[in-house]
Amino acid sequence: MIKANYPIPVFENLPTPFYYYDLDVLRNTIEEMKMQARKAAFVVHYALKANVNPSILSIIKESGLGADCVSGGEILAALAAGIPTDKIVFAGVGKADWEINLGLDHDICCFNVESEQELEVINELATAKNKIANIALRINPNVDANTHHHITTGLNENKFGINMSDIEHIINKLPSLENLNMTGIHFHIGSQITDMSPFQDLCIRINEIQKYFINKQIHPTHINVGGGLGINYEHPNHIPIPDFEAYFNVFRKHLSLYPNQTLHFEPGRSIVGQCGSLITKVLYVKRGSAKNFLIVDAGFTDLIRPAFYGAFHHIENLSSDLDMEKYDVAGPICESSDVFAKDFSMNKSKRGDIIAIRSAGAYGEIMASQYNLRKLPNIYTSEDLK
Ligand code: LLP
């Protein structure tokens, strides 16, 4: 069995739990993504919500990607990382006034707007500053992403975006909102999508929507198709880089762009997911009558995905190459949902062994909490440990 090639003797001397970011994996992923995007001149804004660790953001900035932000805090993080303001977009269903003002003050490239009332508020705040705000309408495409119901967003029943049935009214209203400049349309159907057919459905839907806009003499200069490309949680060692080629090809093949239109993407997980692992230590091996429990020192406060979404993460015992045994891998938090995996086959484990919970670079560190008054996890990168 192939295991992650991590500096185990170094790990043994570090206080666990901690996130470990392999920056070579990150750089290789970005390189591949850029190479594939370049073939069709696609524009990529990294979705900061997946991970805002400064070491990661600095590589994102160096690689020339833009930033997709969903809060004032994320805009500040993008600015602190040195990402140019004209590469920052601001999305989110509940933008507060101070966050809109922050975006206006920095002349960010676009607000992705999710409701009629939000349009009015951005117009009002822009007018007060004597500025013109570029906006994209986030349209709910009513496309099923076939993913976990907590992370599907493109259905009419979700809170996100403007339904197509309300678009006519909004378009008629736009000319009266004089401090807004509509430059684009925006979509996002969900996250952790590994089957390409929902993206194809999205393209077909966008083609129809585009015809509607063009008939109304409206020519958006950019189409933003959001994020959502999934990663391989089962085989992080074999498939560390998602299939960006297949993903971008769907859009090259099925989405009809008009002259001078650019296509924008907002990937989060597919860029940072595989570069991160949560490293934890075995505290106790509890041998029950029906099951063996591995109690580790990380809990759902460090990585909430298994407890929250029932998400699968591959787990490796980096210290052992003994025969395989099945364990429920559980954390120390006083809730029965604090379990990382059930009946999971791992090398026979003992107190003190180092365990890696893989594919934790996206929605890991950033979703950590201090419930039970636990400490936030430490962070180390491959470069810190050189
Ligand atoms: N754009 C928009 C409008 C989004 O809502 C999202 C993610 C993205 C881009 C980036 O999507 P990605 O490429 O990362 O799939 N915490 C959950 C995932 C929530 C995703 C929310 N929106 C998880 O741990 O699975």
Coordinates of C-alpha atoms and ligand atoms in Angstrom, one line a residue:
M1 CA 0.0 0.0 0.0
I2 CA 1.4 3.4 -1.0
K3 CA 1.4 5.9 1.8
A4 CA 2.0 9.6 1.8
N5 CA 5.7 10.5 1.6
Y6 CA 5.8 12.6 4.7
P7 CA 8.7 13.4 7.1
I8 CA 7.5 11.1 9.9
P9 CA 10.5 11.5 12.3
V10 CA 9.9 15.3 12.2
F11 CA 6.1 14.8 12.7
E12 CA 6.8 12.7 15.8
N13 CA 8.3 15.7 17.5
L14 CA 5.6 18.2 16.7
P15 CA 2.5 18.9 18.9
T16 CA -0.5 17.2 17.3
P17 CA -3.1 17.7 15.9
F18 CA -1.8 19.9 13.1
Y19 CA -2.5 20.5 9.4
Y20 CA 0.3 19.7 7.1
Y21 CA 0.3 21.4 3.7
D22 CA 2.5 19.9 1.0
L23 CA 3.2 23.0 -1.1
D24 CA 4.7 21.0 -3.9
V25 CA 1.4 19.3 -4.4
L26 CA -0.3 22.7 -4.4
R27 CA 2.1 24.1 -6.9
N28 CA 1.8 21.1 -9.2
T29 CA -2.0 21.2 -9.0
I30 CA -2.0 24.9 -9.9
E31 CA 0.4 24.4 -12.8
E32 CA -1.7 21.7 -14.3
M33 CA -4.9 23.7 -13.8
K34 CA -3.3 26.8 -15.4
M35 CA -2.0 24.7 -18.3
Q36 CA -5.5 23.3 -19.0
A37 CA -7.2 26.7 -18.5
R38 CA -4.8 28.5 -20.8
K39 CA -5.8 26.3 -23.8
A40 CA -9.1 28.2 -23.9
A41 CA -8.1 31.5 -22.2
F42 CA -10.3 30.7 -19.2
V43 CA -10.0 33.1 -16.3
V44 CA -9.6 31.5 -12.8
H45 CA -10.5 33.1 -9.4
Y46 CA -9.5 30.8 -6.5
A47 CA -12.5 30.4 -4.0
L48 CA -10.9 31.6 -0.8
K49 CA -13.6 29.9 1.3
A50 CA -11.8 26.6 0.8
N51 CA -8.6 27.8 2.6
V52 CA -7.1 31.2 3.5
N53 CA -3.9 30.0 5.1
P54 CA -1.3 32.8 4.3
S55 CA 1.3 30.3 2.9
I56 CA -1.4 29.0 0.5
L57 CA -2.6 32.4 -0.5
S58 CA 0.9 33.6 -1.2
I59 CA 1.3 30.7 -3.8
I60 CA -2.1 31.5 -5.2
K61 CA -1.1 35.2 -5.6
E62 CA 2.3 34.2 -7.2
S63 CA 0.6 32.0 -9.7
G64 CA -1.5 35.0 -10.9
L65 CA -5.0 33.6 -10.0
G66 CA -7.7 36.0 -8.9
A67 CA -9.8 35.7 -5.8
D68 CA -13.4 34.7 -5.3
C69 CA -14.5 36.1 -1.9
V70 CA -17.7 35.6 0.1
S71 CA -17.1 38.0 3.0
G72 CA -15.3 41.2 4.0
G73 CA -12.9 39.0 5.9
E74 CA -12.0 37.1 2.7
I75 CA -11.6 40.4 0.8
L76 CA -9.1 41.6 3.4
A77 CA -7.3 38.2 3.3
A78 CA -7.0 38.5 -0.5
L79 CA -5.7 42.1 -0.2
A80 CA -3.2 41.1 2.5
A81 CA -1.9 38.4 0.1
G82 CA -1.4 41.1 -2.5
I83 CA -4.0 39.8 -5.0
P84 CA -4.8 42.8 -7.2
T85 CA -8.2 44.4 -6.6
D86 CA -9.2 44.0 -10.2
K87 CA -8.9 40.3 -9.8
I88 CA -11.2 40.1 -6.7
V89 CA -14.9 39.2 -7.1
F90 CA -17.3 39.3 -4.2
A91 CA -20.2 36.8 -4.0
G92 CA -22.6 35.7 -1.3
V93 CA -26.3 35.8 -0.5
G94 CA -26.0 38.1 2.5
K95 CA -23.5 40.9 1.9
A96 CA -23.5 43.4 4.8
D97 CA -23.2 47.1 4.1
W98 CA -19.7 47.3 5.5
E99 CA -18.6 44.5 3.2
I100 CA -20.1 46.1 0.1
N101 CA -18.4 49.4 1.1
L102 CA -15.1 47.6 1.5
G103 CA -15.5 46.2 -2.0
L104 CA -16.4 49.6 -3.4
D105 CA -13.5 51.3 -1.6
H106 CA -11.1 48.9 -3.3
D107 CA -12.7 49.0 -6.7
I108 CA -13.0 45.3 -6.8
C109 CA -13.7 43.7 -10.2
C110 CA -17.2 42.5 -9.6
F111 CA -20.1 41.9 -7.2
N112 CA -22.0 38.7 -7.9
V113 CA -25.5 39.8 -6.9
E114 CA -28.1 37.4 -5.6
S115 CA -31.3 39.4 -5.2
E116 CA -33.2 42.5 -6.3
Q117 CA -32.8 44.1 -2.9
E118 CA -29.1 43.6 -2.9
L119 CA -28.9 45.4 -6.3
E120 CA -30.7 48.4 -4.8
V121 CA -28.4 48.4 -1.8
I122 CA -25.2 48.2 -3.8
N123 CA -26.5 51.0 -6.1
E124 CA -27.3 53.2 -3.1
L125 CA -23.9 52.6 -1.5
A126 CA -22.1 53.1 -4.8
T127 CA -24.0 56.3 -5.4
A128 CA -23.0 57.7 -2.0
K129 CA -19.3 57.1 -2.9
N130 CA -19.8 58.4 -6.5
K131 CA -18.6 55.1 -7.9
I132 CA -19.9 52.7 -10.5
A133 CA -20.0 49.1 -9.3
N134 CA -19.5 46.2 -11.8
I135 CA -22.0 43.5 -11.1
A136 CA -22.9 40.0 -12.3
L137 CA -26.3 38.6 -11.8
R138 CA -26.1 35.2 -10.1
I139 CA -28.7 33.1 -11.8
N140 CA -30.1 30.0 -10.3
P141 CA -29.8 27.5 -13.3
N142 CA -32.0 24.8 -11.7
V143 CA -29.4 22.2 -12.5
D144 CA -29.0 19.2 -10.2
A145 CA -25.4 18.6 -9.2
N146 CA -26.1 15.1 -7.8
T147 CA -23.9 15.9 -4.8
H148 CA -24.5 16.0 -1.1
H149 CA -27.7 18.0 -0.3
H150 CA -25.7 20.3 2.0
I151 CA -23.4 21.4 -0.8
T152 CA -25.8 21.5 -3.8
T153 CA -26.7 25.1 -4.6
G154 CA -28.1 25.4 -8.1
L155 CA -31.7 24.2 -7.6
N156 CA -34.7 26.5 -7.3
E157 CA -35.3 25.3 -3.8
N158 CA -31.9 26.6 -2.6
K159 CA -31.4 30.1 -1.2
F160 CA -28.8 31.1 -3.8
G161 CA -29.1 33.2 -6.9
I162 CA -32.0 34.8 -8.7
N163 CA -34.6 32.5 -10.3
M164 CA -34.9 32.9 -14.1
S165 CA -38.6 33.8 -13.6
D166 CA -37.5 37.0 -11.8
I167 CA -34.8 38.0 -14.3
E168 CA -37.1 39.9 -16.7
H169 CA -38.2 42.2 -13.9
I170 CA -34.6 42.8 -12.8
I171 CA -33.4 43.5 -16.2
N172 CA -36.1 46.1 -16.7
K173 CA -35.1 47.7 -13.5
L174 CA -31.3 47.8 -14.1
P175 CA -31.3 51.0 -16.2
S176 CA -32.7 52.9 -13.2
L177 CA -29.9 51.8 -11.0
E178 CA -27.4 54.2 -12.5
N179 CA -24.4 53.4 -10.4
L180 CA -24.4 49.7 -11.5
N181 CA -22.7 48.3 -14.6
M182 CA -23.9 44.8 -15.4
T183 CA -20.9 43.0 -16.8
G184 CA -21.6 39.4 -16.3
I185 CA -23.8 36.4 -15.3
H186 CA -22.8 34.0 -12.6
F187 CA -23.7 30.4 -11.8
H188 CA -22.7 27.8 -9.3
I189 CA -24.4 24.4 -9.1
G190 CA -22.6 22.7 -6.1
S191 CA -19.4 21.2 -4.8
Q192 CA -17.5 17.9 -4.9
I193 CA -18.8 17.1 -8.4
T194 CA -16.9 14.3 -10.0
D195 CA -19.2 13.2 -12.7
M196 CA -18.9 15.8 -15.6
S197 CA -22.6 15.5 -16.7
P198 CA -24.0 18.2 -14.4
F199 CA -21.4 20.6 -15.8
Q200 CA -22.6 19.7 -19.3
D201 CA -26.2 20.3 -18.2
L202 CA -25.1 23.7 -16.9
C203 CA -23.5 24.6 -20.2
I204 CA -26.7 23.7 -22.1
R205 CA -28.7 25.8 -19.6
I206 CA -26.3 28.8 -20.0
N207 CA -26.6 28.6 -23.8
E208 CA -30.4 29.0 -23.4
I209 CA -30.0 31.8 -20.9
Q210 CA -27.5 33.6 -23.1
K211 CA -29.9 33.6 -26.0
Y212 CA -32.5 35.2 -23.7
F213 CA -30.0 38.0 -22.8
I214 CA -28.9 38.6 -26.4
N215 CA -32.5 38.8 -27.5
K216 CA -32.9 41.6 -25.0
Q217 CA -29.8 43.3 -26.5
I218 CA -27.8 42.6 -23.3
H219 CA -24.2 41.3 -23.9
P220 CA -22.5 40.2 -20.7
T221 CA -18.8 40.4 -21.1
H222 CA -18.1 37.5 -18.8
I223 CA -19.8 34.3 -17.9
N224 CA -18.9 32.9 -14.5
V225 CA -19.6 29.2 -14.0
G226 CA -18.5 29.0 -10.3
G227 CA -16.6 26.1 -8.8
G228 CA -17.5 22.6 -7.9
L229 CA -14.9 20.2 -9.5
G230 CA -14.4 17.4 -7.0
I231 CA -11.3 15.6 -5.8
N232 CA -10.5 11.9 -5.3
Y233 CA -11.0 11.4 -1.5
E234 CA -10.5 7.6 -1.9
H235 CA -7.1 7.7 -3.6
P236 CA -5.2 10.8 -2.7
N237 CA -1.8 9.2 -3.3
H238 CA -2.7 7.8 -6.7
I239 CA -4.8 10.8 -7.9
P240 CA -3.4 13.9 -6.3
I241 CA -4.5 16.2 -9.1
P242 CA -8.1 16.4 -10.4
D243 CA -8.8 16.0 -14.0
F244 CA -8.8 19.6 -15.0
E245 CA -8.5 18.6 -18.7
A246 CA -11.8 16.8 -18.7
Y247 CA -13.5 19.5 -16.7
F248 CA -12.4 22.4 -18.9
N249 CA -13.1 20.4 -22.0
V250 CA -16.8 20.1 -21.0
F251 CA -17.0 23.9 -21.1
R252 CA -14.9 24.2 -24.3
K253 CA -17.2 21.7 -26.0
H254 CA -20.6 22.6 -24.8
L255 CA -20.7 26.3 -23.8
S256 CA -21.2 28.8 -26.7
L257 CA -19.4 32.0 -25.9
Y258 CA -20.1 35.1 -27.9
P259 CA -17.2 37.2 -29.4
N260 CA -15.3 39.1 -26.7
Q261 CA -16.8 37.1 -23.9
T262 CA -14.6 35.5 -21.3
L263 CA -15.4 32.4 -19.2
H264 CA -14.6 32.6 -15.5
F265 CA -14.2 29.8 -13.0
E266 CA -14.1 29.7 -9.2
P267 CA -12.5 26.5 -8.1
G268 CA -11.7 26.0 -4.4
R269 CA -11.5 22.4 -3.4
S270 CA -9.9 21.2 -6.6
I271 CA -6.9 23.5 -6.1
V272 CA -6.2 23.1 -2.4
G273 CA -8.0 19.8 -1.3
Q274 CA -5.2 17.3 -1.9
C275 CA -2.3 19.4 -0.5
G276 CA -3.5 19.2 3.1
S277 CA -3.6 16.5 5.7
L278 CA -4.7 16.6 9.3
I279 CA -2.0 14.9 11.3
T280 CA -3.0 13.4 14.6
K281 CA -1.8 10.9 17.2
V282 CA -3.4 7.8 18.5
L283 CA -4.2 8.4 22.2
Y284 CA -5.9 5.1 23.0
V285 CA -6.8 1.8 21.3
K286 CA -10.1 0.7 22.7
R287 CA -10.8 -2.9 22.0
G288 CA -14.6 -3.4 22.3
S289 CA -16.6 -6.6 21.9
A290 CA -17.9 -5.7 18.5
K291 CA -15.4 -3.0 17.3
N292 CA -12.0 -1.6 17.8
F293 CA -11.8 2.1 18.4
L294 CA -8.9 4.3 17.6
I295 CA -9.2 7.4 19.8
V296 CA -7.1 10.1 18.2
D297 CA -6.2 13.6 19.5
A298 CA -8.0 15.4 16.6
G299 CA -11.7 15.9 16.6
F300 CA -14.4 17.5 14.6
T301 CA -13.3 20.8 15.9
D302 CA -10.2 20.3 13.6
L303 CA -12.0 18.7 10.6
I304 CA -15.7 18.9 10.6
R305 CA -16.4 17.3 7.2
P306 CA -17.0 13.7 8.3
A307 CA -19.4 14.7 11.2
F308 CA -21.2 17.5 9.2
Y309 CA -21.5 16.0 5.7
G310 CA -20.8 12.3 6.4
A311 CA -17.7 13.0 4.2
F312 CA -15.2 10.3 3.5
H313 CA -11.4 11.0 4.1
H314 CA -8.7 8.4 3.5
I315 CA -6.8 7.7 6.7
E316 CA -3.3 6.2 7.0
N317 CA -1.2 5.1 10.0
L318 CA 2.2 6.6 9.0
S319 CA 4.0 4.8 11.9
S320 CA 2.9 1.2 11.2
D321 CA 3.3 -1.4 8.5
L322 CA 1.7 -4.2 10.5
D323 CA -1.2 -6.2 9.2
M324 CA -4.5 -4.4 8.4
E325 CA -7.2 -4.2 11.0
K326 CA -10.6 -2.4 11.1
Y327 CA -11.2 0.5 13.3
D328 CA -13.7 3.2 14.0
V329 CA -11.4 6.3 14.1
A330 CA -12.9 8.7 16.7
G331 CA -11.9 12.0 18.3
P332 CA -12.1 13.2 21.9
I333 CA -15.1 15.5 21.6
C334 CA -18.1 14.7 23.8
E335 CA -20.5 13.9 20.9
S336 CA -21.1 10.6 19.2
S337 CA -20.8 12.3 15.8
D338 CA -17.1 12.9 16.5
V339 CA -16.0 10.0 14.3
F340 CA -13.7 10.3 11.2
A341 CA -14.4 6.9 9.8
K342 CA -16.2 3.7 10.7
D343 CA -14.9 0.1 10.0
F344 CA -11.9 1.6 8.3
S345 CA -9.0 -0.8 7.4
M346 CA -5.6 0.5 8.6
N347 CA -2.3 -1.0 9.7
K348 CA -2.5 -2.3 13.2
S349 CA -2.2 0.7 15.5
K350 CA -0.9 1.6 19.0
R351 CA -0.8 4.5 21.3
G352 CA 1.5 7.2 19.9
D353 CA 1.2 6.3 16.3
I354 CA 1.0 9.1 13.8
I355 CA -2.2 9.1 11.7
A356 CA -2.8 11.2 8.5
I357 CA -6.3 12.1 7.6
R358 CA -5.9 12.9 3.9
S359 CA -7.4 15.3 1.4
A360 CA -8.0 17.9 4.2
G361 CA -6.7 21.0 2.4
A362 CA -10.1 22.3 1.5
Y363 CA -12.8 23.2 4.1
G364 CA -10.6 21.8 6.9
E365 CA -8.5 24.4 8.8
I366 CA -11.0 27.2 7.8
M367 CA -13.9 25.3 9.4
A368 CA -12.1 24.5 12.6
S369 CA -13.8 25.7 15.9
Q370 CA -13.0 25.8 19.6
Y371 CA -15.9 23.7 20.8
N372 CA -15.1 22.0 24.1
L373 CA -12.5 24.9 24.5
R374 CA -10.1 23.0 22.4
K375 CA -7.1 24.7 20.8
L376 CA -7.2 25.4 17.1
P377 CA -4.9 23.0 15.2
N378 CA -1.3 24.0 14.5
I379 CA -0.2 24.5 10.9
Y380 CA 3.0 23.4 9.2
T381 CA 3.9 23.5 5.6
S382 CA 6.5 21.3 3.7
E383 CA 8.7 24.3 3.6
D384 CA 8.5 25.0 7.3
L385 CA 9.8 21.5 7.9
K386 CA 12.7 21.6 5.5
Ligands
LLP1 N1 -18.3 29.6 -6.0 C1 -19.4 29.6 -5.3 C2 -20.4 30.5 -5.5 C3 -19.5 28.7 -4.2 O1 -20.6 28.7 -3.4 C4 -18.4 27.7 -3.9 C5 -18.5 26.8 -2.8 C6 -17.3 27.8 -4.8 C7 -17.3 28.7 -5.8 C8 -16.1 26.8 -4.6 O2 -16.6 25.5 -4.8 P1 -15.5 24.3 -4.8 O3 -14.7 24.5 -6.1 O4 -14.7 24.4 -3.6 O5 -16.4 23.1 -4.9 N2 -17.8 23.1 3.1 C9 -18.2 22.2 2.1 C10 -18.2 22.8 0.7 C11 -19.0 24.1 0.6 C12 -18.9 24.7 -0.8 C13 -19.6 26.0 -0.8 N3 -19.5 26.8 -2.0 C14 -17.4 20.9 2.1 O6 -16.5 20.8 3.0 O7 -17.6 20.0 1.3

